[in-house]
Amino acid sequence: MRMIKYTPKFGFSFGVFYGPSHSVGTTFIGVKNIYENEGNEDPSHFRICVTGVVVEMNTNFKVMKKLKLIGEPHKIHKNTAFVKGMFNSDLEVSKFTGASLKTVSGIRGTIKKAVKENCPAGTFRATFEDKILKSDLIFLRTWYQIELPRFCNYVVAYGRTRLLKTHAQLRKERDLPLAQKKDSEFAHHDDHLDKERDERVFAGLTVPKSIEANLPFA
């Protein structure tokens, strides 16, 4: 439901939530909270934040989210390269065997097989349309399934029903700090990427002497 805020004005978006069963075509409204202001116990003060209609009923919906994995070349030999930093184990590599890859420069490739000898864990062999560079980053665009919470708290009477409180309300009441998850912090997928890269120096243009001798301005 939090993705609805990115919907354009007067636009429509699909949302999945767990609740009592209703027939298709039933309309509904969404209210953020009944008591909009702190200390206001009057249920007449509320704000409607979403309106919608039921389009499908099912016991299990498959909701997918985009996931982009990033790796970098470990060794390069012609159109074949060993890629590291994208996976953590050979088991993860085996699940994505045959998946399509793409570099920053637009060169496409395919995951072939995990590499176990003299390479970090999760390194795999991949083939590309053209020879890639050591400075190229490799992307794998994939999807993963989101687990939907199965919980519904019925509101029978606004004045007597005990409503659930949000995490923000509980932290404010108990003066608790915001929990920081280590895996949610922004970090590079490899330590040496934290260092600033040296400016790349390209080799000068060399013209063979046989061609230079035949040039009209030589």
Short mmCIF file of C-alpha atoms in Angstrom, two decimals:
data_model
loop_
_atom_site.label_atom_id
_atom_site.label_comp_id
_atom_site.label_asym_id
_atom_site.label_seq_id
_atom_site.Cartn_x
_atom_site.Cartn_y
_atom_site.Cartn_z
CA MET A 1 0.00 0.00 0.00
CA ARG A 2 2.94 2.38 0.52
CA MET A 3 3.54 2.45 -3.26
CA ILE A 4 0.18 4.16 -3.79
CA LYS A 5 1.80 7.51 -2.97
CA TYR A 6 3.72 7.30 -6.26
CA THR A 7 0.50 6.98 -8.26
CA PRO A 8 -0.23 10.06 -10.43
CA LYS A 9 -3.18 12.20 -9.47
CA PHE A 10 -6.49 10.73 -10.65
CA GLY A 11 -4.60 7.59 -11.67
CA PHE A 12 -5.13 3.97 -10.67
CA SER A 13 -2.82 1.38 -9.16
CA PHE A 14 -3.21 -2.21 -7.98
CA GLY A 15 -2.86 -3.07 -4.31
CA VAL A 16 -3.00 -6.36 -2.40
CA PHE A 17 -4.06 -6.60 1.24
CA TYR A 18 -5.35 -9.28 3.59
CA GLY A 19 -8.93 -8.96 4.86
CA PRO A 20 -12.42 -10.47 4.91
CA SER A 21 -13.78 -11.87 1.64
CA HIS A 22 -16.10 -9.73 -0.45
CA SER A 23 -17.63 -10.04 -3.88
CA VAL A 24 -15.84 -8.55 -6.87
CA GLY A 25 -16.94 -4.96 -7.49
CA THR A 26 -17.30 -4.05 -3.81
CA THR A 27 -16.08 -0.52 -3.13
CA PHE A 28 -13.99 0.42 -0.09
CA ILE A 29 -12.19 3.37 1.44
CA GLY A 30 -8.94 3.63 3.39
CA VAL A 31 -8.43 5.73 6.51
CA LYS A 32 -4.95 6.34 7.93
CA ASN A 33 -6.15 6.66 11.52
CA ILE A 34 -9.40 7.60 13.16
CA TYR A 35 -7.94 10.14 15.56
CA GLU A 36 -5.92 12.43 13.32
CA ASN A 37 -4.75 14.75 16.14
CA GLU A 38 -3.04 13.68 19.34
CA GLY A 39 -5.44 13.66 22.27
CA ASN A 40 -8.52 14.06 20.06
CA GLU A 41 -10.98 11.30 20.96
CA ASP A 42 -13.71 12.47 18.60
CA PRO A 43 -14.11 9.82 15.83
CA SER A 44 -15.68 12.42 13.54
CA HIS A 45 -12.20 13.81 12.84
CA PHE A 46 -10.70 11.55 10.20
CA ARG A 47 -9.19 11.75 6.71
CA ILE A 48 -9.85 9.43 3.76
CA CYS A 49 -6.57 8.63 2.04
CA VAL A 50 -7.61 6.04 -0.55
CA THR A 51 -10.70 4.84 -2.39
CA GLY A 52 -10.90 1.65 -4.42
CA VAL A 53 -12.86 -1.32 -5.67
CA VAL A 54 -12.29 -5.07 -5.33
CA VAL A 55 -11.23 -6.55 -8.68
CA GLU A 56 -10.15 -10.06 -7.64
CA MET A 57 -10.31 -12.42 -4.66
CA ASN A 58 -7.68 -15.10 -4.08
CA THR A 59 -6.12 -16.99 -1.20
CA ASN A 60 -2.59 -16.47 -2.50
CA PHE A 61 -1.34 -13.58 -4.64
CA LYS A 62 2.17 -13.60 -6.08
CA VAL A 63 3.65 -10.13 -5.64
CA MET A 64 7.12 -9.56 -7.10
CA LYS A 65 9.60 -6.74 -6.57
CA LYS A 66 12.49 -5.65 -8.77
CA LEU A 67 16.01 -6.57 -7.66
CA LYS A 68 19.26 -5.43 -9.29
CA LEU A 69 22.46 -7.28 -8.38
CA ILE A 70 25.86 -5.73 -9.10
CA GLY A 71 29.13 -7.51 -9.77
CA GLU A 72 32.54 -6.74 -11.24
CA PRO A 73 35.08 -8.65 -13.33
CA HIS A 74 37.66 -10.75 -11.52
CA LYS A 75 39.49 -12.15 -14.56
CA ILE A 76 38.93 -11.46 -18.25
CA HIS A 77 39.88 -13.65 -21.20
CA LYS A 78 38.52 -12.54 -24.58
CA ASN A 79 34.70 -12.74 -24.39
CA THR A 80 34.74 -14.78 -21.17
CA ALA A 81 35.05 -13.27 -17.69
CA PHE A 82 34.99 -14.38 -14.07
CA VAL A 83 32.57 -12.15 -12.15
CA LYS A 84 32.74 -11.63 -8.39
CA GLY A 85 30.77 -9.68 -5.79
CA MET A 86 27.32 -10.50 -7.17
CA PHE A 87 26.60 -13.69 -5.17
CA ASN A 88 27.74 -15.03 -1.81
CA SER A 89 27.83 -18.77 -2.52
CA ASP A 90 27.92 -21.30 -5.34
CA LEU A 91 24.34 -22.30 -4.49
CA GLU A 92 23.10 -18.82 -5.40
CA VAL A 93 25.03 -19.02 -8.67
CA SER A 94 23.39 -22.34 -9.56
CA LYS A 95 19.93 -20.80 -9.10
CA PHE A 96 20.73 -18.07 -11.66
CA THR A 97 22.50 -20.21 -14.25
CA GLY A 98 21.52 -19.00 -17.71
CA ALA A 99 20.33 -15.57 -16.54
CA SER A 100 21.04 -12.52 -18.68
CA LEU A 101 23.67 -9.96 -17.69
CA LYS A 102 24.44 -6.47 -18.92
CA THR A 103 27.37 -4.15 -18.37
CA VAL A 104 27.34 -0.39 -17.96
CA SER A 105 28.50 0.00 -21.55
CA GLY A 106 25.58 -2.13 -22.80
CA ILE A 107 27.40 -5.41 -23.52
CA ARG A 108 25.08 -8.36 -22.89
CA GLY A 109 26.13 -11.66 -21.37
CA THR A 110 24.99 -14.92 -19.77
CA ILE A 111 25.83 -16.71 -16.51
CA LYS A 112 27.45 -20.07 -17.23
CA LYS A 113 28.88 -21.84 -14.19
CA ALA A 114 30.28 -21.24 -10.71
CA VAL A 115 34.05 -21.01 -10.31
CA LYS A 116 35.56 -22.66 -7.22
CA GLU A 117 39.34 -22.52 -7.71
CA ASN A 118 41.40 -19.50 -6.57
CA CYS A 119 38.36 -17.19 -6.57
CA PRO A 120 36.15 -15.60 -3.88
CA ALA A 121 32.95 -17.40 -2.92
CA GLY A 122 30.12 -16.72 -5.35
CA THR A 123 32.37 -16.10 -8.34
CA PHE A 124 31.04 -17.42 -11.66
CA ARG A 125 32.03 -17.67 -15.30
CA ALA A 126 30.07 -15.60 -17.81
CA THR A 127 30.27 -15.08 -21.56
CA PHE A 128 29.64 -11.73 -23.26
CA GLU A 129 29.04 -10.44 -26.77
CA ASP A 130 32.33 -8.55 -26.71
CA LYS A 131 35.37 -8.25 -24.49
CA ILE A 132 34.56 -6.27 -21.37
CA LEU A 133 36.87 -3.98 -19.43
CA LYS A 134 38.20 -4.40 -15.91
CA SER A 135 36.45 -1.17 -14.90
CA ASP A 136 33.01 -2.33 -16.11
CA LEU A 137 30.21 -3.00 -13.63
CA ILE A 138 27.90 -5.92 -14.42
CA PHE A 139 24.17 -5.84 -13.62
CA LEU A 140 21.68 -8.66 -13.17
CA ARG A 141 18.07 -7.49 -13.22
CA THR A 142 15.78 -9.99 -11.54
CA TRP A 143 12.69 -10.27 -9.32
CA TYR A 144 11.96 -11.70 -5.89
CA GLN A 145 8.68 -12.56 -4.21
CA ILE A 146 7.33 -10.49 -1.32
CA GLU A 147 5.68 -12.26 1.60
CA LEU A 148 2.35 -10.62 2.40
CA PRO A 149 1.43 -10.37 6.10
CA ARG A 150 -1.76 -12.27 6.91
CA PHE A 151 -3.33 -10.17 9.65
CA CYS A 152 -6.69 -8.43 9.94
CA ASN A 153 -7.94 -6.51 13.00
CA TYR A 154 -11.71 -5.99 12.79
CA VAL A 155 -13.05 -2.63 13.99
CA VAL A 156 -16.53 -3.32 15.34
CA ALA A 157 -17.11 -0.11 17.32
CA TYR A 158 -14.83 2.91 16.94
CA GLY A 159 -15.28 4.04 20.53
CA ARG A 160 -14.62 0.66 22.19
CA THR A 161 -12.36 -1.25 19.81
CA ARG A 162 -8.71 -1.37 20.79
CA LEU A 163 -6.78 -0.33 17.68
CA LEU A 164 -3.25 -1.26 16.74
CA LYS A 165 -0.57 1.38 17.15
CA THR A 166 2.12 2.10 14.62
CA HIS A 167 5.82 1.67 15.36
CA ALA A 168 6.24 5.43 15.40
CA GLN A 169 3.51 5.84 18.06
CA LEU A 170 4.99 3.09 20.25
CA ARG A 171 8.50 4.55 20.00
CA LYS A 172 7.18 8.00 20.93
CA GLU A 173 5.26 6.70 23.95
CA ARG A 174 8.15 4.60 25.27
CA ASP A 175 10.92 6.98 24.14
CA LEU A 176 12.68 4.28 22.12
CA PRO A 177 15.29 5.01 19.43
CA LEU A 178 14.78 3.97 15.84
CA ALA A 179 16.20 0.49 15.34
CA GLN A 180 19.08 0.42 12.85
CA LYS A 181 19.53 -2.72 10.78
CA LYS A 182 23.06 -3.35 9.64
CA ASP A 183 21.95 -4.95 6.39
CA SER A 184 19.79 -1.89 5.60
CA GLU A 185 22.67 0.56 5.72
CA PHE A 186 24.12 1.72 2.44
CA ALA A 187 27.42 0.04 1.71
CA HIS A 188 29.44 -0.93 -1.33
CA HIS A 189 29.39 -4.57 -2.33
CA ASP A 190 33.17 -4.66 -2.19
CA ASP A 191 35.64 -2.92 0.12
CA HIS A 192 38.05 -1.66 -2.51
CA LEU A 193 35.22 0.23 -4.25
CA ASP A 194 35.25 2.66 -1.32
CA LYS A 195 38.55 4.00 -2.61
CA GLU A 196 38.46 6.69 -5.24
CA ARG A 197 39.31 5.38 -8.66
CA ASP A 198 42.32 6.83 -10.44
CA GLU A 199 41.59 8.79 -13.57
CA ARG A 200 41.91 6.47 -16.50
CA VAL A 201 44.60 7.34 -19.03
CA PHE A 202 43.88 6.13 -22.55
CA ALA A 203 46.67 5.20 -24.96
CA GLY A 204 47.40 7.63 -27.75
CA LEU A 205 46.37 7.04 -31.34
CA THR A 206 49.06 5.19 -33.28
CA VAL A 207 49.02 5.14 -37.07
CA PRO A 208 51.10 2.52 -38.93
CA LYS A 209 53.97 3.96 -40.93
CA SER A 210 52.75 2.31 -44.16
CA ILE A 211 49.42 4.10 -43.88
CA GLU A 212 51.04 7.37 -42.74
CA ALA A 213 53.31 7.38 -45.81
CA ASN A 214 50.28 7.18 -48.16
CA LEU A 215 48.38 10.01 -46.52
CA PRO A 216 47.90 13.03 -48.81
CA PHE A 217 49.11 15.50 -46.19
CA ALA A 218 52.16 13.49 -45.11
#
